[in-house]
Amino acid sequence: MSREHQQGVDVTVDLVILTIRDGALSALLVERGNEPYRGRRALPGGYLRPGETLEHAAQRELKEETGLDAARLHLEQLRAYSEPGRDPRGRVITVAFLALGPDLPIPTAGTDASDAVWVPVPSILSKPGSLAFDHLNILRDALERARSQLEYTTVATAFCPEPFTVSDLRRVYETVWGLKLDPSNFRRKVTRADRFLEATGEQRLAEPGRPATLYRRGAAHLLHPPLLREGHVARTHTTTPALR
């Protein structure tokens, strides 16, 4: 048996949990209560337990570290990260998950975290080195996955409490993409997309006092046709700073 095999490899799961709070795309961060990086902010996560699937570990860590219920979220596997030096404790491979939800509540920190807070994504990205481990890279990858998913799937509705208006949905796209979209063009595309939205038959008063049709998520999972970012930009400049 080789020395490398004797040392073993640990597996962890990390969670990028995104929601829209106060008009900003925000990620859930925990303050680490243990070494390494004690006191630094990080993504929620933990070790895979014996007999546990990655999905079950992600759901468990979500509940233990934040008090959030995975049943309320869109949860999908992002990718694995295996750089040999990514964790100072030894050889640790992590599998990251992306979770999306509508206006999620203030989280409750668990046993491994001294605090759990929502932080606007632009604020996190503007401070390289502020997160423990390689979590900033994981967050960047998750952000691009979320943006891409909005182009080709109906996952944008995961950010919207039902029922919602087309304007509510447009604000999700604008916030996640960091782009200002043309309202009329956006409405035409999303209402014509196959089984993207399903009208509830009800309306809500919207500014300036005109009724707006209420929708719920339709049966489709893939968008046909897709809503491409470059096809929706109303102007050559953006009024909302791009999240890079």
Protein backbone atom coordinates (compact mmCIF):
# COMPACT_ATOMS: atom_id res chain seq x y z
CA MET A 1 0.00 0.00 0.00
CA SER A 2 1.41 3.39 -0.96
CA ARG A 3 1.99 6.15 1.59
CA GLU A 4 -0.50 8.38 -0.22
CA HIS A 5 -3.18 5.72 0.06
CA GLN A 6 -2.42 5.16 3.75
CA GLN A 7 -2.91 8.85 4.45
CA GLY A 8 -6.39 8.72 2.97
CA VAL A 9 -8.55 11.40 1.46
CA ASP A 10 -11.38 13.18 3.27
CA VAL A 11 -14.52 14.31 1.47
CA THR A 12 -16.56 17.36 2.41
CA VAL A 13 -19.57 19.19 1.02
CA ASP A 14 -19.81 22.98 0.72
CA LEU A 15 -22.97 24.97 0.05
CA VAL A 16 -23.40 28.14 -1.98
CA ILE A 17 -26.83 29.35 -0.89
CA LEU A 18 -28.15 32.32 -2.85
CA THR A 19 -31.25 34.42 -2.31
CA ILE A 20 -32.40 37.95 -3.09
CA ARG A 21 -32.68 40.16 -0.01
CA ASP A 22 -33.42 43.89 -0.11
CA GLY A 23 -32.94 43.87 -3.87
CA ALA A 24 -29.44 42.34 -3.75
CA LEU A 25 -28.23 38.87 -4.64
CA SER A 26 -26.90 37.56 -1.34
CA ALA A 27 -24.95 34.48 -0.26
CA LEU A 28 -25.09 32.78 3.10
CA LEU A 29 -21.76 32.81 4.96
CA VAL A 30 -20.82 31.38 8.33
CA GLU A 31 -18.13 32.54 10.70
CA ARG A 32 -15.89 29.60 11.44
CA GLY A 33 -15.82 28.59 15.09
CA ASN A 34 -12.93 26.13 14.70
CA GLU A 35 -9.45 26.07 13.21
CA PRO A 36 -8.29 26.42 10.52
CA TYR A 37 -9.41 29.94 9.67
CA ARG A 38 -11.20 30.42 12.98
CA GLY A 39 -13.13 33.69 12.88
CA ARG A 40 -13.03 33.89 9.08
CA ARG A 41 -16.14 33.75 6.95
CA ALA A 42 -16.73 30.68 4.84
CA LEU A 43 -19.40 28.79 2.96
CA PRO A 44 -21.48 26.41 5.09
CA GLY A 45 -20.35 22.80 4.86
CA GLY A 46 -18.79 19.82 6.56
CA TYR A 47 -17.46 16.28 6.27
CA LEU A 48 -19.23 13.43 4.54
CA ARG A 49 -20.23 10.80 7.10
CA PRO A 50 -19.97 7.01 6.62
CA GLY A 51 -22.96 5.59 4.75
CA GLU A 52 -24.10 9.05 3.66
CA THR A 53 -24.65 10.25 0.10
CA LEU A 54 -23.36 13.64 -0.99
CA GLU A 55 -26.94 14.90 -1.34
CA HIS A 56 -27.87 13.78 2.18
CA ALA A 57 -24.71 15.38 3.55
CA ALA A 58 -25.57 18.67 1.84
CA GLN A 59 -29.09 18.59 3.26
CA ARG A 60 -27.82 17.74 6.75
CA GLU A 61 -25.16 20.45 6.75
CA LEU A 62 -27.70 22.96 5.52
CA LYS A 63 -29.92 22.19 8.51
CA GLU A 64 -27.14 21.89 11.09
CA GLU A 65 -25.14 24.98 10.17
CA THR A 66 -27.91 27.36 9.17
CA GLY A 67 -31.25 25.99 10.36
CA LEU A 68 -32.58 26.15 6.77
CA ASP A 69 -34.73 23.35 5.35
CA ALA A 70 -33.50 21.94 2.04
CA ALA A 71 -37.12 21.25 1.04
CA ARG A 72 -37.57 25.01 0.60
CA LEU A 73 -34.68 25.31 -1.84
CA HIS A 74 -33.60 24.40 -5.32
CA LEU A 75 -30.52 22.25 -4.61
CA GLU A 76 -28.11 20.95 -7.23
CA GLN A 77 -24.55 19.65 -7.34
CA LEU A 78 -22.08 22.20 -8.71
CA ARG A 79 -18.70 20.42 -9.06
CA ALA A 80 -15.82 18.86 -7.13
CA TYR A 81 -12.70 20.76 -6.00
CA SER A 82 -9.55 18.70 -5.49
CA GLU A 83 -6.51 21.00 -5.43
CA PRO A 84 -4.01 19.23 -3.12
CA GLY A 85 -3.33 22.32 -0.99
CA ARG A 86 -6.86 23.65 -0.71
CA ASP A 87 -7.22 22.60 2.96
CA PRO A 88 -4.35 22.98 5.46
CA ARG A 89 -5.63 19.98 7.46
CA GLY A 90 -4.65 17.52 4.74
CA ARG A 91 -5.97 16.01 1.51
CA VAL A 92 -9.58 17.12 1.35
CA ILE A 93 -11.82 16.96 -1.71
CA THR A 94 -15.00 18.97 -1.52
CA VAL A 95 -18.16 18.68 -3.60
CA ALA A 96 -19.98 21.99 -3.83
CA PHE A 97 -23.74 22.40 -4.08
CA LEU A 98 -25.73 25.38 -5.31
CA ALA A 99 -28.94 26.20 -3.43
CA LEU A 100 -31.45 28.88 -4.47
CA GLY A 101 -34.47 30.14 -2.59
CA PRO A 102 -36.87 33.09 -2.33
CA ASP A 103 -36.13 35.74 0.34
CA LEU A 104 -34.79 33.18 2.79
CA PRO A 105 -34.99 33.97 6.53
CA ILE A 106 -32.16 35.05 8.81
CA PRO A 107 -30.24 31.83 9.42
CA THR A 108 -29.34 30.23 12.74
CA ALA A 109 -25.69 29.27 13.19
CA GLY A 110 -25.01 25.65 14.08
CA THR A 111 -22.42 23.76 16.09
CA ASP A 112 -19.44 24.44 13.80
CA ALA A 113 -20.20 28.12 13.18
CA SER A 114 -20.30 31.07 15.57
CA ASP A 115 -22.44 33.17 13.24
CA ALA A 116 -24.39 32.88 9.98
CA VAL A 117 -25.24 35.94 7.89
CA TRP A 118 -26.48 36.96 4.46
CA VAL A 119 -23.88 39.03 2.60
CA PRO A 120 -24.42 40.75 -0.80
CA VAL A 121 -22.42 38.88 -3.43
CA PRO A 122 -20.77 42.03 -4.89
CA SER A 123 -19.41 42.82 -1.41
CA ILE A 124 -17.87 39.35 -1.11
CA LEU A 125 -16.34 39.42 -4.58
CA SER A 126 -14.81 42.84 -3.97
CA LYS A 127 -12.65 41.49 -1.13
CA PRO A 128 -10.31 38.75 -2.44
CA GLY A 129 -8.96 36.63 0.37
CA SER A 130 -11.86 37.39 2.71
CA LEU A 131 -13.20 33.82 2.62
CA ALA A 132 -11.56 30.72 4.08
CA PHE A 133 -10.13 27.92 1.95
CA ASP A 134 -10.91 28.27 -1.80
CA HIS A 135 -14.47 29.34 -1.10
CA LEU A 136 -14.24 32.54 -3.15
CA ASN A 137 -13.49 30.47 -6.26
CA ILE A 138 -16.40 28.17 -5.43
CA LEU A 139 -18.70 31.19 -5.04
CA ARG A 140 -17.59 32.57 -8.41
CA ASP A 141 -18.30 29.23 -10.10
CA ALA A 142 -21.70 29.01 -8.42
CA LEU A 143 -22.60 32.54 -9.53
CA GLU A 144 -21.81 31.71 -13.15
CA ARG A 145 -23.80 28.46 -12.87
CA ALA A 146 -26.78 30.40 -11.52
CA ARG A 147 -26.53 32.95 -14.34
CA SER A 148 -26.31 30.22 -16.95
CA GLN A 149 -29.20 28.29 -15.40
CA LEU A 150 -31.39 31.38 -15.79
CA GLU A 151 -30.68 31.31 -19.51
CA TYR A 152 -31.60 27.69 -20.18
CA THR A 153 -33.86 26.53 -17.33
CA THR A 154 -36.85 27.77 -15.34
CA VAL A 155 -34.82 27.97 -12.11
CA ALA A 156 -35.36 31.76 -11.85
CA THR A 157 -38.76 30.97 -10.36
CA ALA A 158 -36.93 29.45 -7.36
CA PHE A 159 -36.21 33.04 -6.28
CA CYS A 160 -39.90 34.06 -6.48
CA PRO A 161 -42.47 33.37 -3.76
CA GLU A 162 -45.65 32.27 -5.53
CA PRO A 163 -47.70 33.84 -6.92
CA PHE A 164 -45.49 36.39 -8.69
CA THR A 165 -45.71 38.91 -11.51
CA VAL A 166 -43.59 39.16 -14.64
CA SER A 167 -42.01 42.26 -13.08
CA ASP A 168 -41.03 40.21 -10.02
CA LEU A 169 -39.41 37.65 -12.31
CA ARG A 170 -37.64 40.33 -14.35
CA ARG A 171 -36.09 41.75 -11.21
CA VAL A 172 -34.67 38.30 -10.45
CA TYR A 173 -32.98 38.18 -13.85
CA GLU A 174 -31.69 41.74 -13.49
CA THR A 175 -30.31 41.07 -10.02
CA VAL A 176 -28.60 37.78 -10.83
CA TRP A 177 -27.28 38.87 -14.23
CA GLY A 178 -26.38 42.42 -13.12
CA LEU A 179 -28.12 43.81 -16.22
CA LYS A 180 -30.96 46.21 -16.91
CA LEU A 181 -33.57 44.51 -19.12
CA ASP A 182 -36.21 45.96 -21.39
CA PRO A 183 -39.57 45.27 -19.65
CA SER A 184 -41.64 44.81 -22.81
CA ASN A 185 -39.13 42.54 -24.50
CA PHE A 186 -38.73 40.48 -21.35
CA ARG A 187 -42.49 40.09 -20.88
CA ARG A 188 -42.94 38.95 -24.47
CA LYS A 189 -40.22 36.34 -24.21
CA VAL A 190 -41.15 34.79 -20.86
CA THR A 191 -44.88 34.64 -21.55
CA ARG A 192 -44.23 32.96 -24.91
CA ALA A 193 -41.69 30.44 -23.53
CA ASP A 194 -43.19 26.96 -23.57
CA ARG A 195 -44.75 26.13 -20.15
CA PHE A 196 -42.46 28.53 -18.29
CA LEU A 197 -45.27 30.40 -16.53
CA GLU A 198 -48.81 29.44 -15.62
CA ALA A 199 -51.34 32.20 -15.02
CA THR A 200 -53.26 31.88 -11.74
CA GLY A 201 -56.27 33.82 -13.02
CA GLU A 202 -55.66 36.49 -10.38
CA GLN A 203 -54.13 39.96 -10.43
CA ARG A 204 -52.21 42.25 -8.10
CA LEU A 205 -52.22 46.04 -8.13
CA ALA A 206 -48.87 47.31 -9.35
CA GLU A 207 -47.45 50.78 -9.75
CA PRO A 208 -48.88 53.11 -10.89
CA GLY A 209 -52.01 51.31 -9.70
CA ARG A 210 -52.56 49.11 -12.71
CA PRO A 211 -53.37 45.42 -12.24
CA ALA A 212 -50.61 42.88 -12.98
CA THR A 213 -51.29 39.25 -13.84
CA LEU A 214 -50.11 36.73 -11.24
CA TYR A 215 -48.26 33.57 -12.26
CA ARG A 216 -46.88 30.39 -10.78
CA ARG A 217 -44.09 28.19 -12.12
CA GLY A 218 -45.15 26.09 -15.10
CA ALA A 219 -44.34 22.45 -15.79
CA ALA A 220 -41.22 23.05 -17.89
CA HIS A 221 -37.70 22.58 -16.50
CA LEU A 222 -35.86 23.68 -19.64
CA LEU A 223 -36.56 26.98 -21.36
CA HIS A 224 -37.65 26.87 -24.99
CA PRO A 225 -36.52 29.14 -26.45
CA PRO A 226 -33.70 30.06 -24.05
CA LEU A 227 -33.41 33.56 -22.58
CA LEU A 228 -29.88 34.53 -23.51
CA ARG A 229 -28.21 37.36 -21.60
CA GLU A 230 -26.93 39.21 -24.65
CA GLY A 231 -30.33 39.03 -26.29
CA HIS A 232 -32.01 40.76 -23.36
CA VAL A 233 -29.74 43.72 -22.73
CA ALA A 234 -31.78 46.87 -23.28
CA ARG A 235 -28.75 49.13 -23.70
CA THR A 236 -25.04 48.79 -24.35
CA HIS A 237 -24.34 49.82 -20.74
CA THR A 238 -25.72 48.40 -17.50
CA THR A 239 -27.41 50.38 -14.75
CA THR A 240 -26.64 47.66 -12.20
CA PRO A 241 -22.96 46.81 -11.66
CA ALA A 242 -22.12 43.40 -13.09
CA LEU A 243 -21.21 40.81 -10.46
CA ARG A 244 -17.75 39.65 -11.39
